[in-house]
Amino acid sequence: LNKSSLFIGIITGDGSDINRVYDEWKIALQKQIPAILLIEDVVRVEQELQNHPNIIRFNKAQPETSIETIRQKINAWREFFSKNKNNG
């Protein structure tokens, strides 16, 4: 994570490393690394995380909406970092 410029974590209903992925996502956020956490819609999520802007719920059978959301977030980050790089 120390040299990462983007973190994308994926949590599925049948995954075995849910806690590790979630902890790494939190570390990325603390280090101000752009971080997206993809969580399958069958996985229970705590109430406080349900509307977190960096969490995207997905359905394995119909991922198109989630994929578009990811593209939009990455493009927004790209613009943000490009502007900050040019200004600073």
PDB file of C-alpha atoms in Angstrom:
ATOM      1  CA  LEU A   1       0.000   0.000   0.000  1.00  0.00           C
ATOM      2  CA  ASN A   2       2.856   2.414   0.669  1.00  0.00           C
ATOM      3  CA  LYS A   3       3.614   2.921  -3.031  1.00  0.00           C
ATOM      4  CA  SER A   4       0.059   2.574  -4.339  1.00  0.00           C
ATOM      5  CA  SER A   5      -1.680   5.308  -6.292  1.00  0.00           C
ATOM      6  CA  LEU A   6      -5.050   3.514  -6.259  1.00  0.00           C
ATOM      7  CA  PHE A   7      -6.629   0.804  -4.133  1.00  0.00           C
ATOM      8  CA  ILE A   8      -9.553  -1.315  -5.297  1.00  0.00           C
ATOM      9  CA  GLY A   9     -10.768  -3.952  -2.851  1.00  0.00           C
ATOM     10  CA  ILE A  10     -13.364  -6.577  -3.686  1.00  0.00           C
ATOM     11  CA  ILE A  11     -15.498  -8.341  -1.101  1.00  0.00           C
ATOM     12  CA  THR A  12     -17.742 -11.172  -2.264  1.00  0.00           C
ATOM     13  CA  GLY A  13     -20.261 -13.311  -0.451  1.00  0.00           C
ATOM     14  CA  ASP A  14     -18.023 -16.335  -0.650  1.00  0.00           C
ATOM     15  CA  GLY A  15     -14.738 -14.539   0.042  1.00  0.00           C
ATOM     16  CA  SER A  16     -12.493 -15.666   2.872  1.00  0.00           C
ATOM     17  CA  ASP A  17     -10.470 -12.462   3.381  1.00  0.00           C
ATOM     18  CA  ILE A  18     -13.260  -9.981   4.070  1.00  0.00           C
ATOM     19  CA  ASN A  19     -11.640  -8.491   7.178  1.00  0.00           C
ATOM     20  CA  ARG A  20      -8.204  -8.184   5.560  1.00  0.00           C
ATOM     21  CA  VAL A  21      -9.578  -6.432   2.480  1.00  0.00           C
ATOM     22  CA  TYR A  22     -11.697  -4.109   4.616  1.00  0.00           C
ATOM     23  CA  ASP A  23      -8.691  -3.249   6.838  1.00  0.00           C
ATOM     24  CA  GLU A  24      -6.491  -2.540   3.805  1.00  0.00           C
ATOM     25  CA  TRP A  25      -9.186  -0.261   2.376  1.00  0.00           C
ATOM     26  CA  LYS A  26      -9.286   1.693   5.657  1.00  0.00           C
ATOM     27  CA  ILE A  27      -5.486   2.017   5.624  1.00  0.00           C
ATOM     28  CA  ALA A  28      -5.582   3.324   2.041  1.00  0.00           C
ATOM     29  CA  LEU A  29      -8.140   5.948   3.065  1.00  0.00           C
ATOM     30  CA  GLN A  30      -6.003   6.975   6.049  1.00  0.00           C
ATOM     31  CA  LYS A  31      -3.002   7.395   3.726  1.00  0.00           C
ATOM     32  CA  GLN A  32      -5.187   9.461   1.381  1.00  0.00           C
ATOM     33  CA  ILE A  33      -4.814   6.943  -1.430  1.00  0.00           C
ATOM     34  CA  PRO A  34      -7.851   6.891  -3.730  1.00  0.00           C
ATOM     35  CA  ALA A  35      -9.658   3.760  -2.603  1.00  0.00           C
ATOM     36  CA  ILE A  36     -12.772   1.972  -3.772  1.00  0.00           C
ATOM     37  CA  LEU A  37     -14.283  -0.969  -1.956  1.00  0.00           C
ATOM     38  CA  LEU A  38     -16.522  -3.156  -4.114  1.00  0.00           C
ATOM     39  CA  ILE A  39     -18.928  -5.195  -2.016  1.00  0.00           C
ATOM     40  CA  GLU A  40     -21.231  -7.817  -3.445  1.00  0.00           C
ATOM     41  CA  ASP A  41     -24.864  -7.053  -2.687  1.00  0.00           C
ATOM     42  CA  VAL A  42     -25.286 -10.289  -0.693  1.00  0.00           C
ATOM     43  CA  VAL A  43     -22.698  -9.179   1.903  1.00  0.00           C
ATOM     44  CA  ARG A  44     -24.105  -7.471   4.989  1.00  0.00           C
ATOM     45  CA  VAL A  45     -22.703  -3.971   5.520  1.00  0.00           C
ATOM     46  CA  GLU A  46     -22.828  -1.951   8.726  1.00  0.00           C
ATOM     47  CA  GLN A  47     -25.301   0.946   8.644  1.00  0.00           C
ATOM     48  CA  GLU A  48     -22.588   3.637   8.855  1.00  0.00           C
ATOM     49  CA  LEU A  49     -20.911   2.309   5.708  1.00  0.00           C
ATOM     50  CA  GLN A  50     -24.002   1.922   3.553  1.00  0.00           C
ATOM     51  CA  ASN A  51     -23.731   5.428   2.090  1.00  0.00           C
ATOM     52  CA  HIS A  52     -19.953   5.776   2.118  1.00  0.00           C
ATOM     53  CA  PRO A  53     -18.925   7.430  -1.177  1.00  0.00           C
ATOM     54  CA  ASN A  54     -16.037   5.009  -1.720  1.00  0.00           C
ATOM     55  CA  ILE A  55     -18.093   1.848  -1.318  1.00  0.00           C
ATOM     56  CA  ILE A  56     -19.808   0.458  -4.373  1.00  0.00           C
ATOM     57  CA  ARG A  57     -22.262  -2.404  -4.121  1.00  0.00           C
ATOM     58  CA  PHE A  58     -22.370  -4.826  -7.035  1.00  0.00           C
ATOM     59  CA  ASN A  59     -24.393  -7.723  -8.313  1.00  0.00           C
ATOM     60  CA  LYS A  60     -22.401 -10.520  -9.983  1.00  0.00           C
ATOM     61  CA  ALA A  61     -25.184 -11.159 -12.473  1.00  0.00           C
ATOM     62  CA  GLN A  62     -25.504  -7.486 -13.521  1.00  0.00           C
ATOM     63  CA  PRO A  63     -22.234  -5.601 -12.938  1.00  0.00           C
ATOM     64  CA  GLU A  64     -22.751  -2.903 -15.596  1.00  0.00           C
ATOM     65  CA  THR A  65     -24.080  -0.188 -13.264  1.00  0.00           C
ATOM     66  CA  SER A  66     -21.256  -0.709 -10.799  1.00  0.00           C
ATOM     67  CA  ILE A  67     -18.643  -0.685 -13.550  1.00  0.00           C
ATOM     68  CA  GLU A  68     -19.917   2.681 -14.771  1.00  0.00           C
ATOM     69  CA  THR A  69     -19.828   4.082 -11.230  1.00  0.00           C
ATOM     70  CA  ILE A  70     -16.214   2.936 -10.889  1.00  0.00           C
ATOM     71  CA  ARG A  71     -15.285   4.615 -14.170  1.00  0.00           C
ATOM     72  CA  GLN A  72     -16.859   7.877 -13.020  1.00  0.00           C
ATOM     73  CA  LYS A  73     -15.005   7.817  -9.700  1.00  0.00           C
ATOM     74  CA  ILE A  74     -11.655   7.068 -11.333  1.00  0.00           C
ATOM     75  CA  ASN A  75     -12.170   9.860 -13.867  1.00  0.00           C
ATOM     76  CA  ALA A  76     -13.086  12.296 -11.077  1.00  0.00           C
ATOM     77  CA  TRP A  77      -9.952  11.340  -9.138  1.00  0.00           C
ATOM     78  CA  ARG A  78      -7.861  11.663 -12.280  1.00  0.00           C
ATOM     79  CA  GLU A  79      -9.157  15.208 -12.825  1.00  0.00           C
ATOM     80  CA  PHE A  80      -8.669  16.134  -9.165  1.00  0.00           C
ATOM     81  CA  PHE A  81      -5.075  14.934  -9.050  1.00  0.00           C
ATOM     82  CA  SER A  82      -4.281  16.441 -12.430  1.00  0.00           C
ATOM     83  CA  LYS A  83      -5.524  19.867 -11.287  1.00  0.00           C
ATOM     84  CA  ASN A  84      -3.660  19.632  -7.963  1.00  0.00           C
ATOM     85  CA  LYS A  85      -0.464  18.511  -9.700  1.00  0.00           C
ATOM     86  CA  ASN A  86      -0.631  21.497 -12.060  1.00  0.00           C
ATOM     87  CA  ASN A  87      -1.374  23.911  -9.200  1.00  0.00           C
ATOM     88  CA  GLY A  88       1.192  22.784  -6.799  1.00  0.00           C
TER      89      GLY A  88
END
